[in-house]
PDB file of N, CA, C and O in Angstrom:
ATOM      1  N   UNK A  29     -25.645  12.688  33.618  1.00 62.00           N
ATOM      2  CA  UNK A  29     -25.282  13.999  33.126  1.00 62.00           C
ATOM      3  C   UNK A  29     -23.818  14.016  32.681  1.00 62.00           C
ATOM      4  O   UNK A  29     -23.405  14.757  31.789  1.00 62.00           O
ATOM      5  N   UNK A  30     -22.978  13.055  33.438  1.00 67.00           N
ATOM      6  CA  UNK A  30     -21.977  13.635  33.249  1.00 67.00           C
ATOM      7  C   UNK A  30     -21.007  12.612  32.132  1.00 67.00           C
ATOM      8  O   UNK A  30     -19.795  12.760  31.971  1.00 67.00           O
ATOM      9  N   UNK A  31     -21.869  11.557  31.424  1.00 68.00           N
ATOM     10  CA  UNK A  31     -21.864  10.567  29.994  1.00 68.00           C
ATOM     11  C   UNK A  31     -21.996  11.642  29.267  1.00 68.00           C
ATOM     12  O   UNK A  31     -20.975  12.134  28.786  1.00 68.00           O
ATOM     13  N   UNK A  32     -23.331  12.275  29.011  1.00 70.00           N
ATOM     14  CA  UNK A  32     -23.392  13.270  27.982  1.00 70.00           C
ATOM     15  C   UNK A  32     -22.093  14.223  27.849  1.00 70.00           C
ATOM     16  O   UNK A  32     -21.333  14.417  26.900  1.00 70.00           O
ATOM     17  N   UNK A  33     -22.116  14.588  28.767  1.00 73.00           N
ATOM     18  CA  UNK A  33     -20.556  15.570  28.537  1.00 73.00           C
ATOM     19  C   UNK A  33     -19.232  15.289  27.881  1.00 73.00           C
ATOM     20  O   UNK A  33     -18.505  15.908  27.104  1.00 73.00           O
ATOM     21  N   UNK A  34     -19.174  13.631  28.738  1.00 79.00           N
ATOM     22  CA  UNK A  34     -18.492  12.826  27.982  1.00 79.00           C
ATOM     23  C   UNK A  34     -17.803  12.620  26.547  1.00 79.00           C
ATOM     24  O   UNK A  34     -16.644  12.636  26.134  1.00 79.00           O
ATOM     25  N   UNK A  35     -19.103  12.413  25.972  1.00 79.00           N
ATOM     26  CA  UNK A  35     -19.384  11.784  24.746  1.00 79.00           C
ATOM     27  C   UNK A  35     -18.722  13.090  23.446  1.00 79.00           C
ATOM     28  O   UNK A  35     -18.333  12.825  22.308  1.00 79.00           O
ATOM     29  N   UNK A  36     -18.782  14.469  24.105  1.00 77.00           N
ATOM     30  CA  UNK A  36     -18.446  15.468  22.847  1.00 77.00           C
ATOM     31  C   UNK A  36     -17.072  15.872  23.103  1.00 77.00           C
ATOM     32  O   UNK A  36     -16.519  16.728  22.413  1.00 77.00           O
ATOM     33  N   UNK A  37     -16.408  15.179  24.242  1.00 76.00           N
ATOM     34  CA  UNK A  37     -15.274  15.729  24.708  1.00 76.00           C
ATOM     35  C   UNK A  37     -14.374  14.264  23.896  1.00 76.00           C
ATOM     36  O   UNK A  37     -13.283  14.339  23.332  1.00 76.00           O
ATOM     37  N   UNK A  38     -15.130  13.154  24.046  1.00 75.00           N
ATOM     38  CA  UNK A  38     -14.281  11.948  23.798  1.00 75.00           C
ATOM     39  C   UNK A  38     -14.240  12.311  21.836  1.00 75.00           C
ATOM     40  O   UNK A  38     -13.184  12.053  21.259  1.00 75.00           O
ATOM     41  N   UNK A  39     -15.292  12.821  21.104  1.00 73.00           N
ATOM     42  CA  UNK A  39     -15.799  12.561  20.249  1.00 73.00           C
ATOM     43  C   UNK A  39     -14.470  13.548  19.622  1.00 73.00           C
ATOM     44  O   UNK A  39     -13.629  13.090  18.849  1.00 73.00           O
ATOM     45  N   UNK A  40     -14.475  14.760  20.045  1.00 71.00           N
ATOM     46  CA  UNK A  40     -13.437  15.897  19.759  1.00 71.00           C
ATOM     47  C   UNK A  40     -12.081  15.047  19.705  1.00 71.00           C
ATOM     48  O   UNK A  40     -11.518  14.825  18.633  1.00 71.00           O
ATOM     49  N   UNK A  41     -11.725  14.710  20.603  1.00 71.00           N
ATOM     50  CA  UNK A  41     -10.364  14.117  21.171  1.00 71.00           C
ATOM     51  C   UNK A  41      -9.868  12.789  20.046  1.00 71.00           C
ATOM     52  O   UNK A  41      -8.668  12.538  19.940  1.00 71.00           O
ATOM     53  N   UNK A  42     -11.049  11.887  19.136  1.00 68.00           N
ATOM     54  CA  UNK A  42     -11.197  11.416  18.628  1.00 68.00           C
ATOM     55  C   UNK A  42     -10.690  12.264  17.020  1.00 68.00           C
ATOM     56  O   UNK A  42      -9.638  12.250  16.381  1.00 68.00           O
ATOM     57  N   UNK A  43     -11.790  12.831  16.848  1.00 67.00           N
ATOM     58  CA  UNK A  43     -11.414  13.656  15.314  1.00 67.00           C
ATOM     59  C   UNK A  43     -10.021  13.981  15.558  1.00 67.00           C
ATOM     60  O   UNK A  43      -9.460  13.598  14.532  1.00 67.00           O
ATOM     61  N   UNK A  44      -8.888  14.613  16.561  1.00 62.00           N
ATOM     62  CA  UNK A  44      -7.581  15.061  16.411  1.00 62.00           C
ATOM     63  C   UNK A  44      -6.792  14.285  16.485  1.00 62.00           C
ATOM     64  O   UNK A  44      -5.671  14.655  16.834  1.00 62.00           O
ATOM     65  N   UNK A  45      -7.041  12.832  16.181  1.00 62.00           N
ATOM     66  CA  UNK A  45      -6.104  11.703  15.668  1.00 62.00           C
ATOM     67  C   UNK A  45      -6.585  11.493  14.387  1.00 62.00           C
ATOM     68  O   UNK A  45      -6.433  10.359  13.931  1.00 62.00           O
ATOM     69  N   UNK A  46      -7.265  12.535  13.535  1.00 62.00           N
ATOM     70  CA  UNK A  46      -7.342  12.069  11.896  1.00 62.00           C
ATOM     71  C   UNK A  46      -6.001  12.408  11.482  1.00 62.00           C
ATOM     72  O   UNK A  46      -5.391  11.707  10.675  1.00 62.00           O
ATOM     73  N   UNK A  47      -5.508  13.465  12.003  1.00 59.00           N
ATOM     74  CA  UNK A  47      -4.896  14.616  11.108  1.00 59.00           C
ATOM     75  C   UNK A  47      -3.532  13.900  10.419  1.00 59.00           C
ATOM     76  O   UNK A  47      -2.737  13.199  11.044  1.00 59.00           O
ATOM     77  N   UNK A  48      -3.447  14.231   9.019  1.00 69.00           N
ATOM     78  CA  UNK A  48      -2.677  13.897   8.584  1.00 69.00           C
ATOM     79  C   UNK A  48      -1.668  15.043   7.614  1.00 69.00           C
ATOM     80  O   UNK A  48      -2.128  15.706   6.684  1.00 69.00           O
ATOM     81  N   UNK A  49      -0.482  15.079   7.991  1.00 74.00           N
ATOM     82  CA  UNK A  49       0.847  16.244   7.461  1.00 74.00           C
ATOM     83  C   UNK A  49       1.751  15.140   6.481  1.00 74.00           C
ATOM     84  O   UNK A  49       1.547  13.946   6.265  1.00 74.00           O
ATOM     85  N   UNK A  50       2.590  15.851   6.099  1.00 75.00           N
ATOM     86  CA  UNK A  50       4.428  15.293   5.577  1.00 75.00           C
ATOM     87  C   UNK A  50       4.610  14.522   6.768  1.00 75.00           C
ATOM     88  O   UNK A  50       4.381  14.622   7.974  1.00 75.00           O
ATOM     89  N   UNK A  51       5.230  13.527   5.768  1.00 74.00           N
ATOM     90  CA  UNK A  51       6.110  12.765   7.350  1.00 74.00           C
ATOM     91  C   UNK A  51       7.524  13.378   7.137  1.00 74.00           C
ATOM     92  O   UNK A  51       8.070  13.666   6.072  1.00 74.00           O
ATOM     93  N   UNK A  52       7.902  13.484   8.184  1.00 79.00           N
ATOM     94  CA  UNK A  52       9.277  14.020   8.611  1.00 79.00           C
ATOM     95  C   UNK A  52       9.636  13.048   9.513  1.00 79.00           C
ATOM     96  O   UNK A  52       8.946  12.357  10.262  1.00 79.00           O
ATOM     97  N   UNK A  53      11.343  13.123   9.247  1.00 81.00           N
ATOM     98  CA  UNK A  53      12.293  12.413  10.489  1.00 81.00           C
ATOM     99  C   UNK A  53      11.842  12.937  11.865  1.00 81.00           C
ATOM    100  O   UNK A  53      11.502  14.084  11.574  1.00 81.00           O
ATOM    101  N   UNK A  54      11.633  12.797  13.174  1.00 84.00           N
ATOM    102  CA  UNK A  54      11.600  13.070  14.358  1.00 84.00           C
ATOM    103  C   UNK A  54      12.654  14.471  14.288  1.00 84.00           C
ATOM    104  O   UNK A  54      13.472  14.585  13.375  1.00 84.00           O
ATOM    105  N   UNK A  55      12.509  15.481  15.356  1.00 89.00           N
ATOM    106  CA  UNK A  55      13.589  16.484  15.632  1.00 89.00           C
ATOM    107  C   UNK A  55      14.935  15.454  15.906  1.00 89.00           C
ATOM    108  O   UNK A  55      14.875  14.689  16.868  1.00 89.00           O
ATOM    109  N   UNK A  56      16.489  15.463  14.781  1.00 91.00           N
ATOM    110  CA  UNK A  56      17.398  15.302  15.778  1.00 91.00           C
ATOM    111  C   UNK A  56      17.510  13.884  15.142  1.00 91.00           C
ATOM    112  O   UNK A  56      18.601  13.330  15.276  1.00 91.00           O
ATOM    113  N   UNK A  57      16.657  13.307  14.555  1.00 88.00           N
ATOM    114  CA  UNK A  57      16.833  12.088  13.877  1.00 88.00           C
ATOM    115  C   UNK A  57      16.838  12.310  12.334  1.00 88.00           C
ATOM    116  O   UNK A  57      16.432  13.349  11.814  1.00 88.00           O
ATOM    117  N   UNK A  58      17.454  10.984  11.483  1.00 85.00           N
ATOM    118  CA  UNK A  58      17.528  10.759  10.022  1.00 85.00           C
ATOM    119  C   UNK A  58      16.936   9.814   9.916  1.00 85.00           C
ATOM    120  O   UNK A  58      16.443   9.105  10.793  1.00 85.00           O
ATOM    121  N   UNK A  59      16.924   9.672   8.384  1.00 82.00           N
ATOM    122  CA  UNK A  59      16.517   8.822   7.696  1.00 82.00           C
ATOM    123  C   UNK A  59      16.944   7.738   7.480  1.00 82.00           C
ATOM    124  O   UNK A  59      17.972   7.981   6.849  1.00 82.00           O
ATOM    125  N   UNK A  60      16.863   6.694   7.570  1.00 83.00           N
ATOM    126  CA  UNK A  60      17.748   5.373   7.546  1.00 83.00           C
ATOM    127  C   UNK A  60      18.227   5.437   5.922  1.00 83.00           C
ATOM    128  O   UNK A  60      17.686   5.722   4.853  1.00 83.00           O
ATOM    129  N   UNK A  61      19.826   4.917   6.467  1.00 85.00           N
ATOM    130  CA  UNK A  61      20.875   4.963   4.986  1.00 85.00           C
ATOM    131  C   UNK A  61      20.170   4.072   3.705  1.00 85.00           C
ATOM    132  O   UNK A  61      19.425   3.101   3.837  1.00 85.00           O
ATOM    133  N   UNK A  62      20.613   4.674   2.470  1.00 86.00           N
ATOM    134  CA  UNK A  62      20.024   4.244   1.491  1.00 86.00           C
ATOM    135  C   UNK A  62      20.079   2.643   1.081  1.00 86.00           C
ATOM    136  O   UNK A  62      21.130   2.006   1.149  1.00 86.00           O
ATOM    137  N   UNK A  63      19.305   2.285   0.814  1.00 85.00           N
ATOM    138  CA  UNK A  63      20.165   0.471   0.209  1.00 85.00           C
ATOM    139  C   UNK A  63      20.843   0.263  -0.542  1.00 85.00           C
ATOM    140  O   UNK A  63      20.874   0.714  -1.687  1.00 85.00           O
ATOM    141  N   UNK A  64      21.549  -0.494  -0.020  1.00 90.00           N
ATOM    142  CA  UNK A  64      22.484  -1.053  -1.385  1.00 90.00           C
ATOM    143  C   UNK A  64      22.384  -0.958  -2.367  1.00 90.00           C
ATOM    144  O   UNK A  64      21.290  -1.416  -2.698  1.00 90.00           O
ATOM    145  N   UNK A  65      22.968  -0.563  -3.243  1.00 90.00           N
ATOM    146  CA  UNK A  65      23.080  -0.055  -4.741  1.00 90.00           C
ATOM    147  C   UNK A  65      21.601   0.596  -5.157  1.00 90.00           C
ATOM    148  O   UNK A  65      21.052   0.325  -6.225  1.00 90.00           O
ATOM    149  N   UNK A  66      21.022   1.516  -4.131  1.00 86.00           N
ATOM    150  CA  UNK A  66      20.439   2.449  -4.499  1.00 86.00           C
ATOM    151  C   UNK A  66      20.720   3.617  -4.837  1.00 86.00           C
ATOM    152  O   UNK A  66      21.332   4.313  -4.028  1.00 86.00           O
ATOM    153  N   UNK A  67      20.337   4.173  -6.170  1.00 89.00           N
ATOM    154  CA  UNK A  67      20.417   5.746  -6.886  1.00 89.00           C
ATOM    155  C   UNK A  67      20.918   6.915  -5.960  1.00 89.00           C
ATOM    156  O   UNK A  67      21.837   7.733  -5.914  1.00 89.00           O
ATOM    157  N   UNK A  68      19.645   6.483  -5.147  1.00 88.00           N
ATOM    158  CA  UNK A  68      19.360   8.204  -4.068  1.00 88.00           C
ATOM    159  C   UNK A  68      18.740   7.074  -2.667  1.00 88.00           C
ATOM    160  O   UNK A  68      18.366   5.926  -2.423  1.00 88.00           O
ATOM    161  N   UNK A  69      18.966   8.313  -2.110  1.00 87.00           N
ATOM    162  CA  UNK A  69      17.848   7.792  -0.442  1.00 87.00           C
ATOM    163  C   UNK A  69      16.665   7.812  -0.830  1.00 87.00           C
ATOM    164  O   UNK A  69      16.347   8.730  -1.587  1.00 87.00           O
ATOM    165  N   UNK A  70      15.822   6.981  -0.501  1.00 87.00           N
ATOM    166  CA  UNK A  70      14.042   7.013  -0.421  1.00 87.00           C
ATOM    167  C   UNK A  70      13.756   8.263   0.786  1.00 87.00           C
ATOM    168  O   UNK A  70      14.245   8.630   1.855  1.00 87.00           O
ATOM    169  N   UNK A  71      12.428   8.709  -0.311  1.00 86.00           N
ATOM    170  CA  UNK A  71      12.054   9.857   0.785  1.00 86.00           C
ATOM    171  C   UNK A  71      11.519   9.145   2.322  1.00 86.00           C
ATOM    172  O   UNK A  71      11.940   8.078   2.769  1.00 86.00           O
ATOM    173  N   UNK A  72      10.611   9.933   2.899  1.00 83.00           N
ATOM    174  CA  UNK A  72       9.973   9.321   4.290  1.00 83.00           C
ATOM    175  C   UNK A  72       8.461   8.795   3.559  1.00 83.00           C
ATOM    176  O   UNK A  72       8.097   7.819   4.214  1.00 83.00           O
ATOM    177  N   UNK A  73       7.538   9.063   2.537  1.00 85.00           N
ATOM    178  CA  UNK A  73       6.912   8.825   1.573  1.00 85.00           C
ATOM    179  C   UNK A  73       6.816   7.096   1.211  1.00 85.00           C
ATOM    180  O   UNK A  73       6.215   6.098   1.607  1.00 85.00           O
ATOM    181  N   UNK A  74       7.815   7.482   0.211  1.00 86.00           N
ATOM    182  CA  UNK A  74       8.495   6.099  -0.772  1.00 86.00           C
ATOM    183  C   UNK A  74       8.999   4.998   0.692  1.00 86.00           C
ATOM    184  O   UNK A  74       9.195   3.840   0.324  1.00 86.00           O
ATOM    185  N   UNK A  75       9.211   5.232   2.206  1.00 84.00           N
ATOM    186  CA  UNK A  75       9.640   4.313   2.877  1.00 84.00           C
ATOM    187  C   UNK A  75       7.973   3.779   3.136  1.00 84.00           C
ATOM    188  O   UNK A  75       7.877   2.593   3.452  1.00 84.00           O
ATOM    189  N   UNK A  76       7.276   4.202   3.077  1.00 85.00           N
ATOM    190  CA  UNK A  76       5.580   3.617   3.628  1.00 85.00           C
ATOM    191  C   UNK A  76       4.911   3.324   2.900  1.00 85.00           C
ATOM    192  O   UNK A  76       3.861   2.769   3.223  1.00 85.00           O
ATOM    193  N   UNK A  77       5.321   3.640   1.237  1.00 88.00           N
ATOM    194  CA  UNK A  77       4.406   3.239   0.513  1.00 88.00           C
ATOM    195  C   UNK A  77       4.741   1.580  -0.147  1.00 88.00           C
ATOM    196  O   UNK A  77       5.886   1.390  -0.557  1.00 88.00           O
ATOM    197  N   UNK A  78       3.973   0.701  -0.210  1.00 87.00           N
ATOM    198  CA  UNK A  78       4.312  -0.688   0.384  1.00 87.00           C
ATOM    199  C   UNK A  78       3.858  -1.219  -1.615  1.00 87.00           C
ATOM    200  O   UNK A  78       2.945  -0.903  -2.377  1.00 87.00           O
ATOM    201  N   UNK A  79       5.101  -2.145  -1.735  1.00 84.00           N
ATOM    202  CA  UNK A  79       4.973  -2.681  -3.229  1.00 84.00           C
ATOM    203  C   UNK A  79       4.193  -4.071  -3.438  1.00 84.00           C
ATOM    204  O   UNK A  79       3.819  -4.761  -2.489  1.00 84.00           O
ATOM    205  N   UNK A  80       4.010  -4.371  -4.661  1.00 81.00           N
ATOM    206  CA  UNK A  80       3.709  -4.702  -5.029  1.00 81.00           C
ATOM    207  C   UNK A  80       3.377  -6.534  -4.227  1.00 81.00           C
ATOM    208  O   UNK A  80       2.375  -7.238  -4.101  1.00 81.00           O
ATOM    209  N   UNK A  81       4.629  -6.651  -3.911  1.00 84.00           N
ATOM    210  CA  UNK A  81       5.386  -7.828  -3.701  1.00 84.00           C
ATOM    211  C   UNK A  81       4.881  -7.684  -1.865  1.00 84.00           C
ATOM    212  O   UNK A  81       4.908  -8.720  -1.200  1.00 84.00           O
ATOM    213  N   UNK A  82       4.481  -6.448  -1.237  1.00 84.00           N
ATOM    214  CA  UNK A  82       4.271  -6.589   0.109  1.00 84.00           C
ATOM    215  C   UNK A  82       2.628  -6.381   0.165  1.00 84.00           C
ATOM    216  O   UNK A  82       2.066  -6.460   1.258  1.00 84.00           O
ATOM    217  N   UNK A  83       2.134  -6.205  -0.623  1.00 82.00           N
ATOM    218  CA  UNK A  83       0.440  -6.147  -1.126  1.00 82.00           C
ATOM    219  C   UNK A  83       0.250  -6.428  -2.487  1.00 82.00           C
ATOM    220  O   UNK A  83       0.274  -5.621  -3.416  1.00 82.00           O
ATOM    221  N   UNK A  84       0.006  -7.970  -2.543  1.00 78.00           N
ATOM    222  CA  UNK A  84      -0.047  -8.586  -3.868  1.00 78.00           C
ATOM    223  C   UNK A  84      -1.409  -7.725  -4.167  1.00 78.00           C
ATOM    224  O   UNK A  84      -2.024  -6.949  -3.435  1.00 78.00           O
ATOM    225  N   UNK A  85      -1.614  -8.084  -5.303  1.00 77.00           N
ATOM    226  CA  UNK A  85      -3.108  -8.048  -6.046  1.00 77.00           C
ATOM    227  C   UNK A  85      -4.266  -8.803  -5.718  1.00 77.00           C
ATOM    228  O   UNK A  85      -3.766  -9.822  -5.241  1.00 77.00           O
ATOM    229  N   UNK A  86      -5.187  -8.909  -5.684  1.00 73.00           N
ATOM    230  CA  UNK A  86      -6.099  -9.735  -5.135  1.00 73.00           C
ATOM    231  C   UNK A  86      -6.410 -10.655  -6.744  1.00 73.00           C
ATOM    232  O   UNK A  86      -6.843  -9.926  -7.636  1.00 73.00           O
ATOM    233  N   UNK A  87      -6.232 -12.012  -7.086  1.00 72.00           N
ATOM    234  CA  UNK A  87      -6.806 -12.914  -7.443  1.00 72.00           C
ATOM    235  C   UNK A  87      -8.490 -13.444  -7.779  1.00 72.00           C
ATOM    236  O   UNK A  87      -8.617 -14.650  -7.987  1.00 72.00           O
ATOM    237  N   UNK A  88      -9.265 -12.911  -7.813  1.00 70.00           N
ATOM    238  CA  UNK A  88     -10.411 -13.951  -8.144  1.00 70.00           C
ATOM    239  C   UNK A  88     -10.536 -14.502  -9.502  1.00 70.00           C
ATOM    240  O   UNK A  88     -10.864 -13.877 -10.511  1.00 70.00           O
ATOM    241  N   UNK A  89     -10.170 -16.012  -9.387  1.00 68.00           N
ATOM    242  CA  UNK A  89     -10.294 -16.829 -10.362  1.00 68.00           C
ATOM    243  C   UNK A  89     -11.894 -17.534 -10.187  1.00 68.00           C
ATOM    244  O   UNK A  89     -12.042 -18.301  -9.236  1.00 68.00           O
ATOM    245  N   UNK A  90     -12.875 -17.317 -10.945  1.00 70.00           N
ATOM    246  CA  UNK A  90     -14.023 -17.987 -11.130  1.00 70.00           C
ATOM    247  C   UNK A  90     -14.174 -19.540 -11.716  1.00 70.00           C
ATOM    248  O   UNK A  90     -13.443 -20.107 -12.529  1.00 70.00           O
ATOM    249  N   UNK A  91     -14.908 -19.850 -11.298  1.00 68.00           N
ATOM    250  CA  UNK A  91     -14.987 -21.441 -12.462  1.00 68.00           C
ATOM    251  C   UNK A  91     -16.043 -20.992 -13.139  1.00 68.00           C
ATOM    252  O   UNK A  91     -17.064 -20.525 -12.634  1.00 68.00           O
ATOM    253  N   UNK A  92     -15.715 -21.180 -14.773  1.00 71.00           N
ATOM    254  CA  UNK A  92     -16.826 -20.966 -15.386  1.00 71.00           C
ATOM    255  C   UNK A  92     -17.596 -22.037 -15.953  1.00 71.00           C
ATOM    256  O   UNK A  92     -18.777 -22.034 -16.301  1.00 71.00           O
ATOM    257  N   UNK A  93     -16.815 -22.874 -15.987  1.00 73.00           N
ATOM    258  CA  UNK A  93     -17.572 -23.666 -16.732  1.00 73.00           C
ATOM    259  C   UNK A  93     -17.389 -25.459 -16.015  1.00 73.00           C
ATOM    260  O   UNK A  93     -16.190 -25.728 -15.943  1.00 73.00           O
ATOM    261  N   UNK A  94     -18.139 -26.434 -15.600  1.00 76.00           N
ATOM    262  CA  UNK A  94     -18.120 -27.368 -14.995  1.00 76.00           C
ATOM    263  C   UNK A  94     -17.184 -28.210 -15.671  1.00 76.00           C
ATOM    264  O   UNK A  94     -17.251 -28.350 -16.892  1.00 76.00           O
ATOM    265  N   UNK A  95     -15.973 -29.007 -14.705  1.00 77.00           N
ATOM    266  CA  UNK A  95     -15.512 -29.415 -15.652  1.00 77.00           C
ATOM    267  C   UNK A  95     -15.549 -30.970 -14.104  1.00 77.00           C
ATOM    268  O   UNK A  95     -15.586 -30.844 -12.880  1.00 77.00           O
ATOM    269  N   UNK A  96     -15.524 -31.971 -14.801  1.00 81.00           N
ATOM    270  CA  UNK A  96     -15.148 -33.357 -13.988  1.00 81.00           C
ATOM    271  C   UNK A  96     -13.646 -34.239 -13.745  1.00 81.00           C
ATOM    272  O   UNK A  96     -12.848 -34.606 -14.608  1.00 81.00           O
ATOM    273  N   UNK A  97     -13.593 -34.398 -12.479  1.00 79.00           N
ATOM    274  CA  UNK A  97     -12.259 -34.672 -12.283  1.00 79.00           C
ATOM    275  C   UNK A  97     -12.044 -35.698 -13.108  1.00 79.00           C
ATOM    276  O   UNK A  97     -12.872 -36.465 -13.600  1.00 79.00           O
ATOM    277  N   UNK A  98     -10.741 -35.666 -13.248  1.00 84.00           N
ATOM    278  CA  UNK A  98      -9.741 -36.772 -13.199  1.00 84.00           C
ATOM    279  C   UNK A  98      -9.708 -37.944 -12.359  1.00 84.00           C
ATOM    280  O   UNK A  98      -9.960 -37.869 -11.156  1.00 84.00           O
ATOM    281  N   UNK A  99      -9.450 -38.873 -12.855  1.00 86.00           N
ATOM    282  CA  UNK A  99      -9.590 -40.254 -11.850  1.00 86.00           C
ATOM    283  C   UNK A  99      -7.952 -39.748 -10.873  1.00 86.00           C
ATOM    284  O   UNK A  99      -7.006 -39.313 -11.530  1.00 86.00           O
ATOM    285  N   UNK A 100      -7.874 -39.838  -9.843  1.00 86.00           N
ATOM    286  CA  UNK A 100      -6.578 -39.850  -8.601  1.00 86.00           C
ATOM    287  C   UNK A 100      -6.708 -41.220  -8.310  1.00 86.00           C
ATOM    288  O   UNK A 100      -7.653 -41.733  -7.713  1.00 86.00           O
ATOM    289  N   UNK A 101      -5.707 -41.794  -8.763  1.00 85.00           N
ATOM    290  CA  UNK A 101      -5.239 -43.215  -8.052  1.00 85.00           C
ATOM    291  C   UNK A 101      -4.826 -43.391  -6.392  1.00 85.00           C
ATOM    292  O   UNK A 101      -4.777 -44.388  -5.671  1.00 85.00           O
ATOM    293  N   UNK A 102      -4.483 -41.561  -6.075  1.00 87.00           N
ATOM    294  CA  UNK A 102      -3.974 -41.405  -4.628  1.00 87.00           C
ATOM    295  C   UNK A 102      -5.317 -41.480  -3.582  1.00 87.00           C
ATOM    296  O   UNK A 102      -5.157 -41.713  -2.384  1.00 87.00           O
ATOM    297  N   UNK A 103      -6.289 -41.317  -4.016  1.00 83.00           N
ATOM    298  CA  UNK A 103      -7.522 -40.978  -3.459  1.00 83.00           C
ATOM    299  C   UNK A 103      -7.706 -42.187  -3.016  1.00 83.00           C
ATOM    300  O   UNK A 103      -8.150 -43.040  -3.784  1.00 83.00           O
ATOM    301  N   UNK A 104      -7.419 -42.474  -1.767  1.00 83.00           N
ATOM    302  CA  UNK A 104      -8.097 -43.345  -1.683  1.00 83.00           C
ATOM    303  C   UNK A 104      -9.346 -43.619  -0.339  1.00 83.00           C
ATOM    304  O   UNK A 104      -9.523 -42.738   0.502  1.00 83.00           O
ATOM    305  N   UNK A 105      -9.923 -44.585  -0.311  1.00 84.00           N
ATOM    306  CA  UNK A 105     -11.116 -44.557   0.565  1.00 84.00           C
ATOM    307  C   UNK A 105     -10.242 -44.589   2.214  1.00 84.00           C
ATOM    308  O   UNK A 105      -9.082 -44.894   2.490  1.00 84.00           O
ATOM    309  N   UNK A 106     -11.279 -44.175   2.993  1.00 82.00           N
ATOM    310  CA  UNK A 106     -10.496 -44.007   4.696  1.00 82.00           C
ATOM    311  C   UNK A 106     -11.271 -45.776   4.945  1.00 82.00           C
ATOM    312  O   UNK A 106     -12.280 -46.385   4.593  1.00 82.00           O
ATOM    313  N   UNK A 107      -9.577 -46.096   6.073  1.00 79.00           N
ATOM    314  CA  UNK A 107      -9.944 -47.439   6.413  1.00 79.00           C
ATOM    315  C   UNK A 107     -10.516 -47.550   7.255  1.00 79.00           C
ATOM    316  O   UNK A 107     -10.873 -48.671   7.615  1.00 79.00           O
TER     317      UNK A 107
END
């Protein structure tokens, strides 16, 4: 009996870690100083949103068409 009860209390408690607002500095705290020879400060936004260079693009290169190696002189047989 007391799983069932459980389960809508855990389930609730669950959904109120979706919630998503503005990010703001903490009460009483800032924003870390701007970078070096930056314009302006980055908002709290622009600090989380992650470039290019920190989430490349994903790559899939296919083979399309069969192609046969090259002879490797390095290849060689295990002794």
């Amino acid at each position: 009996m007391i799983r069932f009860l459980l389960i809508p209390v855990a389930l609730l408690a669950l959904s109120a870690c979706g919630a998503r607002g503005r990010l703001e500095p903490a009460p009483g705290k800032t924003l870390p100083v701007a970078p070096y020879g930056a314009q302006s400060q980055p908002t709290a936004e622009q600090l989380v949103t992650s470039t290019s260079q920190q989430r490349p693009a994903r790559s899939d290169e296919l083979l399309t068409t069969s192609q046969e190696r090259p002879n490797d002189p390095f290849a060689l047989p295990p002794r």
